[in-house]
Structure formats: C-alpha cells, structure tokens
Amino acid sequence: MKDHDLRFYAKGDAFKDGVYDLRSMELLIVSYRSITDRLIAVHLGRRQLTPSIRNQIDYQVQVKPGSIEFLIDFVFAHKEILGVLAADGGYQLSGIITKLFRAAIDLRKEVAGAIAKGFPITITINNNVNIGSGNIISNNGNGNISIGDPKVLWAAQVTKYPADRLIAGIDGSAIEYVELGARTDEIRLTTDERVVLGHNKEELSATLRVYGRLDMIAFSSHKGTIISNQEKFPVTWDEAIRNKMQRVADIEGVEFLVRPIIDQQRLHSEAIAYHVLDCKNPQQKLDV
C-alpha cells in the first residue's frame, strides 16, 4: 500500500482459488469507480466531475487468492485544476476521499437508526462539530443530527446509489466485506452497513397547494404525474375525487391540495411525490 494512493479491497468466496465471479467483480469495479469520482467532485465543490478530471484517474489492479484488491494511483494531466491536492501525487486526496466516505456512511447509519425509532429527520450544519474527531452528533437520539461540514451531507447524497449497490452485494459469504483505505485511514463495510439500505417513504400530515398540470394519468389505479414549475411529481388520489381528477386532466394552472410524501433515506425533507386531497381549476372561478 505504501507505493499507492488508494486501496479498495474485498474478501469472500466469490474470489477463491483464482476463479472470480464476474457479477461480483463488476459490482466492485463499477461501484468503487463511481464512489471515488463522486467524492472527488464533492471535495471540489461540484455535483459531478468533468470528463477531463475523470480521465485523470488511472486504475492499477492486483488480484490475490481469496480476495480482490484495486491499488489506485491518481494521474493528473492538469495539476492546476486540483491545485494542492495534486502536489503530493494524490496522497492528500486519497485521505480526503476515505474520510468523506466514512462520514457519509456514518451519517446514513445515524439517519437509519432514527427512522427505525420513528423520529423525523433534521440535519443541521454546526461549525462547532470537530470534524477531526467526530463527524456526527445525534442530539438525544431524537432525529436531530448535527454535522460539522456540509460536504458530509453532500457526499452521503451523491454516493447513495453506488454505495447502496455495493453494500447490497455484501452478503457475508460471496463478498464477506470490502475496504476502502488511504495510507493513514481506512473504512470497512460489512453486512452491518445494510441498515442504510431501503426506502422509508412517509406521507406528511401537513397540506400544501401545488399549481400545475395533471399528466400521464392511470385513472383505474389512481396514479399520475403533476408537472409544476418544470418538475414532475408522481401523485396518487382516492376514489372519492376520481371524477374531479378526470375533469382537470391536461389543464394548465390547476390548484391541487396535497400532502407531500418524503423519503427519509434521501436525507432531506423535500417532497418526492404527493397524495392529492382535492383539486380545482382557478380559471373557472369555481370548484371543479
């Protein structure tokens, strides 16, 4: 490890005796690369890497019996883009990636624990939190979570898909565990991290009014999509307002009274869908 920047390692039955399970290898390669790219982007203050930066990452792979190991060296074609992070050949960058990923997984585990207890999630940025010795503080175990750096939340959000894919593949046998490590830091993922998987959709009791157009309708199953401010939101409704919904279909500027549906596992309280309680067309100046 001392001659390389970053180490990804996995152990399990899928890598025994020099014969490797193709699906397990593909899972590791795709997930590791995606997680690394996204964490580098977060540290640079970006949502995603540009092709020029992404192409600077070169992978060198060594395989050992009973395990698979990726030893990664960063190759910087344009060092001025990454500045000081490229000055030492990538050692500092690898440490940052490892620390960010651990903090992201820790945050998601805190969220999962609060959800399991039925608490609503509130994440705040508290600059008094000491990032060096403790990335996350859960206030009295009631769902109020403080973090000391907004990049931790960002890292948890952008790595969710590849991290979930990777963690879902750790079954304790074919893949016993995986590790991500820099020279001075390391994180191990086992079946214990599976607590972060899954969704926890919740329909809030609060109501709000949304203006838009009902589109892509399946009246028989009470499902459709509301297009509002150029965004699309899946919606459902009860049989009691089916006739009203039919009469406002494909009309612009309809007012919908809705309950927002959120997904706590996404680490924010923004609505991902709505349940419609009522609707009317304000242009007609009367209830539909």
GROMACS .gro file of N, CA, C and O in nm, residues 60-125:
model
  264
   60GLN      N    1  -0.481   0.072  -1.131
   60GLN     CA    2  -0.392  -0.042  -1.142
   60GLN      C    3  -0.443  -0.149  -1.047
   60GLN      O    4  -0.470  -0.120  -0.930
   61VAL      N    5  -0.456  -0.272  -1.094
   61VAL     CA    6  -0.525  -0.375  -1.017
   61VAL      C    7  -0.432  -0.493  -0.990
   61VAL      O    8  -0.364  -0.541  -1.080
   62GLN      N    9  -0.430  -0.537  -0.866
   62GLN     CA   10  -0.361  -0.660  -0.828
   62GLN      C   11  -0.464  -0.754  -0.766
   62GLN      O   12  -0.550  -0.712  -0.689
   63VAL      N   13  -0.457  -0.881  -0.801
   63VAL     CA   14  -0.553  -0.980  -0.752
   63VAL      C   15  -0.479  -1.085  -0.670
   63VAL      O   16  -0.376  -1.136  -0.713
   64LYS      N   17  -0.533  -1.114  -0.550
   64LYS     CA   18  -0.474  -1.214  -0.463
   64LYS      C   19  -0.575  -1.328  -0.441
   64LYS      O   20  -0.695  -1.305  -0.444
   65PRO      N   21  -0.529  -1.451  -0.417
   65PRO     CA   22  -0.621  -1.562  -0.392
   65PRO      C   23  -0.712  -1.533  -0.274
   65PRO      O   24  -0.666  -1.490  -0.167
   66GLY      N   25  -0.842  -1.554  -0.293
   66GLY     CA   26  -0.938  -1.536  -0.185
   66GLY      C   27  -0.980  -1.392  -0.165
   66GLY      O   28  -1.058  -1.361  -0.075
   67SER      N   29  -0.929  -1.302  -0.249
   67SER     CA   30  -0.963  -1.162  -0.233
   67SER      C   31  -0.942  -1.091  -0.366
   67SER      O   32  -0.890  -1.149  -0.462
   68ILE      N   33  -0.985  -0.966  -0.372
   68ILE     CA   34  -0.957  -0.884  -0.489
   68ILE      C   35  -0.916  -0.746  -0.439
   68ILE      O   36  -0.976  -0.693  -0.346
   69GLU      N   37  -0.812  -0.693  -0.498
   69GLU     CA   38  -0.754  -0.569  -0.449
   69GLU      C   39  -0.727  -0.474  -0.565
   69GLU      O   40  -0.667  -0.513  -0.664
   70PHE      N   41  -0.777  -0.351  -0.551
   70PHE     CA   42  -0.752  -0.247  -0.650
   70PHE      C   43  -0.657  -0.145  -0.588
   70PHE      O   44  -0.693  -0.083  -0.487
   71LEU      N   45  -0.540  -0.131  -0.644
   71LEU     CA   46  -0.445  -0.031  -0.596
   71LEU      C   47  -0.445   0.084  -0.695
   71LEU      O   48  -0.409   0.067  -0.812
   72ILE      N   49  -0.486   0.200  -0.650
   72ILE     CA   50  -0.515   0.311  -0.739
   72ILE      C   51  -0.411   0.422  -0.725
   72ILE      O   52  -0.379   0.464  -0.614
   73ASP      N   53  -0.361   0.467  -0.838
   73ASP     CA   54  -0.275   0.583  -0.842
   73ASP      C   55  -0.345   0.692  -0.922
   73ASP      O   56  -0.401   0.666  -1.029
   74PHE      N   57  -0.344   0.813  -0.872
   74PHE     CA   58  -0.403   0.926  -0.942
   74PHE      C   59  -0.301   0.982  -1.040
   74PHE      O   60  -0.187   1.010  -1.003
   75VAL      N   61  -0.342   0.999  -1.164
   75VAL     CA   62  -0.258   1.057  -1.268
   75VAL      C   63  -0.322   1.189  -1.309
   75VAL      O   64  -0.434   1.191  -1.359
   76PHE      N   65  -0.253   1.299  -1.286
   76PHE     CA   66  -0.308   1.431  -1.311
   76PHE      C   67  -0.252   1.490  -1.439
   76PHE      O   68  -0.134   1.526  -1.446
   77ALA      N   69  -0.337   1.499  -1.539
   77ALA     CA   70  -0.294   1.558  -1.666
   77ALA      C   71  -0.283   1.710  -1.654
   77ALA      O   72  -0.202   1.773  -1.720
   78HIS      N   73  -0.368   1.768  -1.569
   78HIS     CA   74  -0.367   1.914  -1.550
   78HIS      C   75  -0.368   1.941  -1.400
   78HIS      O   76  -0.472   1.957  -1.338
   79LYS      N   77  -0.253   1.946  -1.341
   79LYS     CA   78  -0.241   1.960  -1.196
   79LYS      C   79  -0.299   2.090  -1.145
   79LYS      O   80  -0.341   2.098  -1.029
   80GLU      N   81  -0.307   2.192  -1.231
   80GLU     CA   82  -0.358   2.321  -1.185
   80GLU      C   83  -0.506   2.313  -1.150
   80GLU      O   84  -0.558   2.394  -1.073
   81ILE      N   85  -0.577   2.215  -1.203
   81ILE     CA   86  -0.720   2.202  -1.174
   81ILE      C   87  -0.742   2.162  -1.029
   81ILE      O   88  -0.831   2.213  -0.961
   82LEU      N   89  -0.659   2.071  -0.978
   82LEU     CA   90  -0.674   2.022  -0.842
   82LEU      C   91  -0.581   2.092  -0.744
   82LEU      O   92  -0.591   2.071  -0.623
   83GLY      N   93  -0.491   2.173  -0.794
   83GLY     CA   94  -0.406   2.254  -0.709
   83GLY      C   95  -0.325   2.173  -0.609
   83GLY      O   96  -0.253   2.079  -0.644
   84VAL      N   97  -0.338   2.209  -0.480
   84VAL     CA   98  -0.256   2.149  -0.376
   84VAL      C   99  -0.282   1.999  -0.364
   84VAL      O  100  -0.195   1.924  -0.321
   85LEU      N  101  -0.402   1.953  -0.404
   85LEU     CA  102  -0.432   1.810  -0.392
   85LEU      C  103  -0.345   1.726  -0.484
   85LEU      O  104  -0.327   1.607  -0.460
   86ALA      N  105  -0.295   1.787  -0.590
   86ALA     CA  106  -0.211   1.714  -0.684
   86ALA      C  107  -0.063   1.728  -0.652
   86ALA      O  108   0.021   1.659  -0.708
   87ALA      N  109  -0.030   1.817  -0.559
   87ALA     CA  110   0.110   1.848  -0.533
   87ALA      C  111   0.187   1.729  -0.477
   87ALA      O  112   0.306   1.713  -0.503
   88ASP      N  113   0.119   1.646  -0.398
   88ASP     CA  114   0.188   1.533  -0.335
   88ASP      C  115   0.160   1.402  -0.408
   88ASP      O  116   0.182   1.294  -0.353
   89GLY      N  117   0.109   1.409  -0.529
   89GLY     CA  118   0.085   1.289  -0.608
   89GLY      C  119  -0.046   1.220  -0.577
   89GLY      O  120  -0.072   1.111  -0.628
   90GLY      N  121  -0.129   1.278  -0.494
   90GLY     CA  122  -0.260   1.221  -0.467
   90GLY      C  123  -0.279   1.165  -0.328
   90GLY      O  124  -0.388   1.118  -0.295
   91TYR      N  125  -0.176   1.169  -0.242
   91TYR     CA  126  -0.189   1.112  -0.108
   91TYR      C  127  -0.292   1.188  -0.025
   91TYR      O  128  -0.374   1.128   0.046
   92GLN      N  129  -0.290   1.321  -0.033
   92GLN     CA  130  -0.386   1.400   0.043
   92GLN      C  131  -0.527   1.376  -0.008
   92GLN      O  132  -0.621   1.362   0.070
   93LEU      N  133  -0.542   1.369  -0.139
   93LEU     CA  134  -0.674   1.346  -0.198
   93LEU      C  135  -0.731   1.212  -0.155
   93LEU      O  136  -0.850   1.201  -0.124
   94SER      N  137  -0.648   1.108  -0.150
   94SER     CA  138  -0.697   0.976  -0.109
   94SER      C  139  -0.743   0.977   0.035
   94SER      O  140  -0.842   0.912   0.071
   95GLY      N  141  -0.673   1.050   0.122
   95GLY     CA  142  -0.716   1.061   0.261
   95GLY      C  143  -0.848   1.132   0.274
   95GLY      O  144  -0.934   1.094   0.354
   96ILE      N  145  -0.866   1.238   0.194
   96ILE     CA  146  -0.993   1.312   0.197
   96ILE      C  147  -1.108   1.224   0.150
   96ILE      O  148  -1.216   1.224   0.209
   97ILE      N  149  -1.086   1.148   0.045
   97ILE     CA  150  -1.190   1.058  -0.007
   97ILE      C  151  -1.232   0.958   0.099
   97ILE      O  152  -1.351   0.934   0.122
   98THR      N  153  -1.134   0.896   0.164
   98THR     CA  154  -1.164   0.795   0.267
   98THR      C  155  -1.242   0.856   0.382
   98THR      O  156  -1.341   0.799   0.429
   99LYS      N  157  -1.199   0.973   0.430
   99LYS     CA  158  -1.266   1.037   0.543
   99LYS      C  159  -1.408   1.079   0.506
   99LYS      O  160  -1.502   1.062   0.584
  100LEU      N  161  -1.425   1.133   0.385
  100LEU     CA  162  -1.559   1.175   0.341
  100LEU      C  163  -1.654   1.056   0.331
  100LEU      O  164  -1.770   1.064   0.371
  101PHE      N  165  -1.604   0.946   0.276
  101PHE     CA  166  -1.690   0.829   0.259
  101PHE      C  167  -1.730   0.771   0.395
  101PHE      O  168  -1.845   0.733   0.415
  102ARG      N  169  -1.637   0.765   0.489
  102ARG     CA  170  -1.672   0.715   0.622
  102ARG      C  171  -1.777   0.805   0.687
  102ARG      O  172  -1.874   0.757   0.746
  103ALA      N  173  -1.758   0.937   0.676
  103ALA     CA  174  -1.853   1.030   0.734
  103ALA      C  175  -1.990   1.015   0.669
  103ALA      O  176  -2.094   1.023   0.736
  104ALA      N  177  -1.992   0.994   0.537
  104ALA     CA  178  -2.119   0.978   0.466
  104ALA      C  179  -2.193   0.853   0.514
  104ALA      O  180  -2.315   0.856   0.538
  105ILE      N  181  -2.122   0.742   0.530
  105ILE     CA  182  -2.184   0.618   0.577
  105ILE      C  183  -2.228   0.634   0.722
  105ILE      O  184  -2.337   0.589   0.761
  106ASP      N  185  -2.147   0.699   0.806
  106ASP     CA  186  -2.185   0.722   0.946
  106ASP      C  187  -2.313   0.804   0.954
  106ASP      O  188  -2.402   0.776   1.035
  107LEU      N  189  -2.322   0.907   0.871
  107LEU     CA  190  -2.443   0.991   0.870
  107LEU      C  191  -2.564   0.909   0.832
  107LEU      O  192  -2.670   0.917   0.895
  108ARG      N  193  -2.552   0.828   0.729
  108ARG     CA  194  -2.665   0.747   0.684
  108ARG      C  195  -2.706   0.644   0.789
  108ARG      O  196  -2.825   0.612   0.802
  109LYS      N  197  -2.610   0.592   0.865
  109LYS     CA  198  -2.643   0.498   0.972
  109LYS      C  199  -2.717   0.570   1.085
  109LYS      O  200  -2.809   0.514   1.145
  110GLU      N  201  -2.677   0.693   1.115
  110GLU     CA  202  -2.750   0.770   1.216
  110GLU      C  203  -2.894   0.795   1.171
  110GLU      O  204  -2.988   0.784   1.250
  111VAL      N  205  -2.910   0.830   1.044
  111VAL     CA  206  -3.044   0.853   0.989
  111VAL      C  207  -3.128   0.726   0.995
  111VAL      O  208  -3.244   0.728   1.035
  112ALA      N  209  -3.068   0.614   0.956
  112ALA     CA  210  -3.141   0.487   0.958
  112ALA      C  211  -3.185   0.451   1.099
  112ALA      O  212  -3.296   0.401   1.121
  113GLY      N  213  -3.098   0.477   1.198
  113GLY     CA  214  -3.134   0.447   1.336
  113GLY      C  215  -3.249   0.532   1.385
  113GLY      O  216  -3.338   0.484   1.456
  114ALA      N  217  -3.249   0.660   1.348
  114ALA     CA  218  -3.357   0.749   1.389
  114ALA      C  219  -3.489   0.710   1.322
  114ALA      O  220  -3.596   0.712   1.384
  115ILE      N  221  -3.483   0.672   1.193
  115ILE     CA  222  -3.602   0.630   1.121
  115ILE      C  223  -3.662   0.505   1.184
  115ILE      O  224  -3.784   0.491   1.199
  116ALA      N  225  -3.575   0.412   1.224
  116ALA     CA  226  -3.622   0.288   1.285
  116ALA      C  227  -3.698   0.316   1.415
  116ALA      O  228  -3.787   0.239   1.453
  117LYS      N  229  -3.666   0.427   1.482
  117LYS     CA  230  -3.734   0.464   1.606
  117LYS      C  231  -3.855   0.554   1.581
  117LYS      O  232  -3.923   0.595   1.676
  118GLY      N  233  -3.879   0.586   1.452
  118GLY     CA  234  -3.995   0.666   1.417
  118GLY      C  235  -3.977   0.815   1.429
  118GLY      O  236  -4.076   0.890   1.430
  119PHE      N  237  -3.853   0.863   1.435
  119PHE     CA  238  -3.829   1.007   1.450
  119PHE      C  239  -3.819   1.075   1.314
  119PHE      O  240  -3.763   1.018   1.220
  120PRO      N  241  -3.870   1.197   1.301
  120PRO     CA  242  -3.844   1.275   1.180
  120PRO      C  243  -3.698   1.317   1.177
  120PRO      O  244  -3.635   1.332   1.282
  121ILE      N  245  -3.645   1.337   1.058
  121ILE     CA  246  -3.503   1.366   1.043
  121ILE      C  247  -3.480   1.515   1.021
  121ILE      O  248  -3.542   1.576   0.933
  122THR      N  249  -3.392   1.572   1.102
  122THR     CA  250  -3.348   1.710   1.083
  122THR      C  251  -3.196   1.712   1.086
  122THR      O  252  -3.136   1.674   1.186
  123ILE      N  253  -3.135   1.754   0.976
  123ILE     CA  254  -2.989   1.759   0.968
  123ILE      C  255  -2.947   1.905   0.961
  123ILE      O  256  -2.993   1.981   0.876
  124THR      N  257  -2.861   1.947   1.052
  124THR     CA  258  -2.813   2.085   1.054
  124THR      C  259  -2.661   2.087   1.046
  124THR      O  260  -2.594   1.991   1.084
  125ILE      N  261  -2.610   2.197   0.993
  125ILE     CA  262  -2.465   2.216   0.983
  125ILE      C  263  -2.420   2.296   1.105
  125ILE      O  264  -2.465   2.408   1.127
   0.00000   0.00000   0.00000
